[in-house]
Amino acid sequence: MNNSFSIAKNLLEQNGEIVGATKGDSMRPLFRDGKDRALIVPLVQKIKPNDVLLYKKPNSDDVVLHRVIKMTDNRPVLRGDALYFCEFGIAPQDIVGIMKGFYRGEKYYDCQKSLKYKLYVFYVRVSYPLRRFGHKVKSFFKILKRKF
């Protein structure tokens, strides 16, 4: 049995940080599937919007890396940069850590210091309503096409 949550939590406790390859498309275009690596450190500060958390997926032991959209009742509302739905109710004990930085290829970007990263986050957040609208229009036409 592969328990990604326990493995990640233990590695972080033992080493103080973990660097892991990213997998999947939910955080595109920031991360390319299997090509980029995220640097995760323990969560010591208060969670705020735009932080990227590594956490346990509900009803699973898999871990996911998604962006905090907002806080409600002291719990983060999370969403992948390429997704159109949010995840609610992530418990504090299900959070492994926070992304401090990442490697895109061999180049390192610090989330607190990199102007390129900050501009990317601004773009992703500001463009979301338009991207979501476009996604809904595209889905609507796919449904119409199937019916005719």
PDB file of C-alpha atoms in Angstrom:
ATOM      1  CA  MET A   1       0.000   0.000   0.000  1.00  0.00           C
ATOM      2  CA  ASN A   2       1.390   3.398  -1.011  1.00  0.00           C
ATOM      3  CA  ASN A   3       0.623   6.022   1.631  1.00  0.00           C
ATOM      4  CA  SER A   4       1.899   9.213  -0.004  1.00  0.00           C
ATOM      5  CA  PHE A   5       0.581  11.391   2.828  1.00  0.00           C
ATOM      6  CA  SER A   6       2.496   9.566   5.570  1.00  0.00           C
ATOM      7  CA  ILE A   7       5.652   9.341   3.467  1.00  0.00           C
ATOM      8  CA  ALA A   8       5.612  13.076   2.669  1.00  0.00           C
ATOM      9  CA  LYS A   9       4.830  14.020   6.279  1.00  0.00           C
ATOM     10  CA  ASN A  10       7.646  11.803   7.630  1.00  0.00           C
ATOM     11  CA  LEU A  11      10.198  13.057   5.092  1.00  0.00           C
ATOM     12  CA  LEU A  12       9.344  16.655   5.906  1.00  0.00           C
ATOM     13  CA  GLU A  13       9.688  16.020   9.656  1.00  0.00           C
ATOM     14  CA  GLN A  14      13.024  14.237   9.184  1.00  0.00           C
ATOM     15  CA  ASN A  15      14.629  16.599   6.655  1.00  0.00           C
ATOM     16  CA  GLY A  16      12.965  19.966   7.279  1.00  0.00           C
ATOM     17  CA  GLU A  17      12.130  20.248   3.565  1.00  0.00           C
ATOM     18  CA  ILE A  18      11.308  18.018   0.640  1.00  0.00           C
ATOM     19  CA  VAL A  19      11.788  18.469  -3.079  1.00  0.00           C
ATOM     20  CA  GLY A  20       9.462  16.424  -5.226  1.00  0.00           C
ATOM     21  CA  ALA A  21       8.636  16.088  -8.881  1.00  0.00           C
ATOM     22  CA  THR A  22       5.250  17.442  -9.862  1.00  0.00           C
ATOM     23  CA  LYS A  23       2.704  15.139 -11.454  1.00  0.00           C
ATOM     24  CA  GLY A  24      -0.500  15.898 -13.297  1.00  0.00           C
ATOM     25  CA  ASP A  25      -1.957  18.912 -15.070  1.00  0.00           C
ATOM     26  CA  SER A  26      -3.950  20.683 -12.346  1.00  0.00           C
ATOM     27  CA  MET A  27      -1.271  23.343 -11.783  1.00  0.00           C
ATOM     28  CA  ARG A  28      -0.497  24.037 -15.454  1.00  0.00           C
ATOM     29  CA  PRO A  29       1.129  26.140 -16.777  1.00  0.00           C
ATOM     30  CA  LEU A  30       3.188  26.631 -13.603  1.00  0.00           C
ATOM     31  CA  PHE A  31       4.163  22.961 -13.462  1.00  0.00           C
ATOM     32  CA  ARG A  32       4.774  20.641 -16.374  1.00  0.00           C
ATOM     33  CA  ASP A  33       3.868  17.012 -15.656  1.00  0.00           C
ATOM     34  CA  GLY A  34       6.979  15.199 -14.426  1.00  0.00           C
ATOM     35  CA  LYS A  35       9.390  17.961 -15.480  1.00  0.00           C
ATOM     36  CA  ASP A  36       9.334  20.429 -12.596  1.00  0.00           C
ATOM     37  CA  ARG A  37       9.995  20.067  -8.859  1.00  0.00           C
ATOM     38  CA  ALA A  38       8.449  21.784  -5.856  1.00  0.00           C
ATOM     39  CA  LEU A  39      10.297  22.672  -2.643  1.00  0.00           C
ATOM     40  CA  ILE A  40       8.002  22.066   0.328  1.00  0.00           C
ATOM     41  CA  VAL A  41       8.727  23.294   3.856  1.00  0.00           C
ATOM     42  CA  PRO A  42       6.761  22.960   7.108  1.00  0.00           C
ATOM     43  CA  LEU A  43       3.871  25.336   7.553  1.00  0.00           C
ATOM     44  CA  VAL A  44       4.895  27.728  10.329  1.00  0.00           C
ATOM     45  CA  GLN A  45       3.117  30.909   9.292  1.00  0.00           C
ATOM     46  CA  LYS A  46      -0.563  31.684   8.900  1.00  0.00           C
ATOM     47  CA  ILE A  47      -2.029  30.440   5.609  1.00  0.00           C
ATOM     48  CA  LYS A  48      -2.956  33.238   3.215  1.00  0.00           C
ATOM     49  CA  PRO A  49      -4.400  33.486  -0.302  1.00  0.00           C
ATOM     50  CA  ASN A  50      -1.975  32.559  -3.105  1.00  0.00           C
ATOM     51  CA  ASP A  51       0.032  30.174  -0.896  1.00  0.00           C
ATOM     52  CA  VAL A  52       0.482  26.749  -2.484  1.00  0.00           C
ATOM     53  CA  LEU A  53      -0.132  23.893  -0.048  1.00  0.00           C
ATOM     54  CA  LEU A  54       0.762  20.221  -0.194  1.00  0.00           C
ATOM     55  CA  TYR A  55      -2.151  18.414   1.450  1.00  0.00           C
ATOM     56  CA  LYS A  56      -3.937  15.092   1.715  1.00  0.00           C
ATOM     57  CA  LYS A  57      -6.746  14.672  -0.750  1.00  0.00           C
ATOM     58  CA  PRO A  58     -10.100  14.000   0.978  1.00  0.00           C
ATOM     59  CA  ASN A  59     -10.981  10.293   1.222  1.00  0.00           C
ATOM     60  CA  SER A  60      -7.530   9.287  -0.017  1.00  0.00           C
ATOM     61  CA  ASP A  61      -3.907   9.105   1.090  1.00  0.00           C
ATOM     62  CA  ASP A  62      -2.698  10.875  -2.054  1.00  0.00           C
ATOM     63  CA  VAL A  63      -1.163  14.312  -1.716  1.00  0.00           C
ATOM     64  CA  VAL A  64      -2.019  17.290  -3.914  1.00  0.00           C
ATOM     65  CA  LEU A  65      -0.338  20.644  -4.498  1.00  0.00           C
ATOM     66  CA  HIS A  66      -2.895  23.442  -5.038  1.00  0.00           C
ATOM     67  CA  ARG A  67      -3.208  27.186  -4.513  1.00  0.00           C
ATOM     68  CA  VAL A  68      -5.140  28.803  -1.651  1.00  0.00           C
ATOM     69  CA  ILE A  69      -7.941  30.932  -3.104  1.00  0.00           C
ATOM     70  CA  LYS A  70      -9.299  32.212   0.201  1.00  0.00           C
ATOM     71  CA  MET A  71      -9.791  31.243   3.833  1.00  0.00           C
ATOM     72  CA  THR A  72     -13.202  30.397   5.277  1.00  0.00           C
ATOM     73  CA  ASP A  73     -13.656  29.428   8.930  1.00  0.00           C
ATOM     74  CA  ASN A  74      -9.851  29.150   9.277  1.00  0.00           C
ATOM     75  CA  ARG A  75      -9.747  26.504   6.542  1.00  0.00           C
ATOM     76  CA  PRO A  76      -8.274  27.018   3.090  1.00  0.00           C
ATOM     77  CA  VAL A  77     -10.331  26.949  -0.087  1.00  0.00           C
ATOM     78  CA  LEU A  78      -7.989  25.455  -2.701  1.00  0.00           C
ATOM     79  CA  ARG A  79      -7.890  25.179  -6.483  1.00  0.00           C
ATOM     80  CA  GLY A  80      -5.382  24.049  -9.056  1.00  0.00           C
ATOM     81  CA  ASP A  81      -4.351  26.825 -11.437  1.00  0.00           C
ATOM     82  CA  ALA A  82      -5.787  24.914 -14.418  1.00  0.00           C
ATOM     83  CA  LEU A  83      -8.997  23.807 -12.678  1.00  0.00           C
ATOM     84  CA  TYR A  84     -12.464  25.333 -12.477  1.00  0.00           C
ATOM     85  CA  PHE A  85     -13.656  23.875  -9.175  1.00  0.00           C
ATOM     86  CA  CYS A  86     -12.560  24.481  -5.595  1.00  0.00           C
ATOM     87  CA  GLU A  87     -11.818  22.120  -2.739  1.00  0.00           C
ATOM     88  CA  PHE A  88     -13.284  23.007   0.636  1.00  0.00           C
ATOM     89  CA  GLY A  89     -12.855  21.834   4.189  1.00  0.00           C
ATOM     90  CA  ILE A  90      -9.227  20.724   4.205  1.00  0.00           C
ATOM     91  CA  ALA A  91      -8.418  20.056   7.861  1.00  0.00           C
ATOM     92  CA  PRO A  92      -5.205  21.468   9.354  1.00  0.00           C
ATOM     93  CA  GLN A  93      -3.927  17.949  10.137  1.00  0.00           C
ATOM     94  CA  ASP A  94      -4.222  17.073   6.423  1.00  0.00           C
ATOM     95  CA  ILE A  95      -1.749  19.781   5.385  1.00  0.00           C
ATOM     96  CA  VAL A  96       1.780  18.475   4.841  1.00  0.00           C
ATOM     97  CA  GLY A  97       3.511  21.793   4.124  1.00  0.00           C
ATOM     98  CA  ILE A  98       3.752  24.896   1.993  1.00  0.00           C
ATOM     99  CA  MET A  99       5.626  25.498  -1.254  1.00  0.00           C
ATOM    100  CA  LYS A 100       8.624  27.734  -0.621  1.00  0.00           C
ATOM    101  CA  GLY A 101       9.854  27.617  -4.198  1.00  0.00           C
ATOM    102  CA  PHE A 102      10.171  25.426  -7.252  1.00  0.00           C
ATOM    103  CA  TYR A 103      12.545  24.298  -9.945  1.00  0.00           C
ATOM    104  CA  ARG A 104      11.456  24.745 -13.528  1.00  0.00           C
ATOM    105  CA  GLY A 105      14.066  22.720 -15.295  1.00  0.00           C
ATOM    106  CA  GLU A 106      17.265  23.656 -13.462  1.00  0.00           C
ATOM    107  CA  LYS A 107      16.234  27.243 -12.607  1.00  0.00           C
ATOM    108  CA  TYR A 108      15.009  27.861  -9.043  1.00  0.00           C
ATOM    109  CA  TYR A 109      12.207  30.332  -8.274  1.00  0.00           C
ATOM    110  CA  ASP A 110      11.596  31.515  -4.713  1.00  0.00           C
ATOM    111  CA  CYS A 111       7.887  32.186  -4.135  1.00  0.00           C
ATOM    112  CA  GLN A 112       8.612  35.205  -1.926  1.00  0.00           C
ATOM    113  CA  LYS A 113      11.317  36.823  -4.054  1.00  0.00           C
ATOM    114  CA  SER A 114      10.641  35.997  -7.710  1.00  0.00           C
ATOM    115  CA  LEU A 115       8.950  38.814  -9.610  1.00  0.00           C
ATOM    116  CA  LYS A 116       8.122  36.414 -12.488  1.00  0.00           C
ATOM    117  CA  TYR A 117       6.312  34.108 -10.061  1.00  0.00           C
ATOM    118  CA  LYS A 118       4.389  36.997  -8.488  1.00  0.00           C
ATOM    119  CA  LEU A 119       3.314  38.218 -11.933  1.00  0.00           C
ATOM    120  CA  TYR A 120       2.232  34.672 -12.827  1.00  0.00           C
ATOM    121  CA  VAL A 121       0.100  34.444  -9.658  1.00  0.00           C
ATOM    122  CA  PHE A 122      -1.480  37.818 -10.439  1.00  0.00           C
ATOM    123  CA  TYR A 123      -2.291  36.695 -13.996  1.00  0.00           C
ATOM    124  CA  VAL A 124      -3.773  33.368 -12.862  1.00  0.00           C
ATOM    125  CA  ARG A 125      -5.982  35.017 -10.265  1.00  0.00           C
ATOM    126  CA  VAL A 126      -7.149  37.952 -12.423  1.00  0.00           C
ATOM    127  CA  SER A 127      -7.788  35.878 -15.551  1.00  0.00           C
ATOM    128  CA  TYR A 128      -9.751  33.133 -13.771  1.00  0.00           C
ATOM    129  CA  PRO A 129     -13.266  34.566 -14.341  1.00  0.00           C
ATOM    130  CA  LEU A 130     -12.630  34.938 -18.069  1.00  0.00           C
ATOM    131  CA  ARG A 131     -11.028  31.482 -18.347  1.00  0.00           C
ATOM    132  CA  ARG A 132     -13.952  29.937 -16.433  1.00  0.00           C
ATOM    133  CA  PHE A 133     -16.491  31.662 -18.668  1.00  0.00           C
ATOM    134  CA  GLY A 134     -14.653  30.379 -21.743  1.00  0.00           C
ATOM    135  CA  HIS A 135     -14.653  26.877 -20.278  1.00  0.00           C
ATOM    136  CA  LYS A 136     -18.432  27.028 -19.701  1.00  0.00           C
ATOM    137  CA  VAL A 137     -19.068  28.251 -23.257  1.00  0.00           C
ATOM    138  CA  LYS A 138     -16.867  25.483 -24.664  1.00  0.00           C
ATOM    139  CA  SER A 139     -18.699  22.878 -22.524  1.00  0.00           C
ATOM    140  CA  PHE A 140     -22.066  24.226 -23.672  1.00  0.00           C
ATOM    141  CA  PHE A 141     -21.122  23.809 -27.341  1.00  0.00           C
ATOM    142  CA  LYS A 142     -19.818  20.283 -26.694  1.00  0.00           C
ATOM    143  CA  ILE A 143     -23.210  19.384 -25.215  1.00  0.00           C
ATOM    144  CA  LEU A 144     -25.024  20.928 -28.182  1.00  0.00           C
ATOM    145  CA  LYS A 145     -22.818  19.035 -30.615  1.00  0.00           C
ATOM    146  CA  ARG A 146     -23.637  15.704 -28.904  1.00  0.00           C
ATOM    147  CA  LYS A 147     -27.378  16.377 -29.106  1.00  0.00           C
ATOM    148  CA  PHE A 148     -27.351  17.133 -32.833  1.00  0.00           C
TER     149      PHE A 148
END
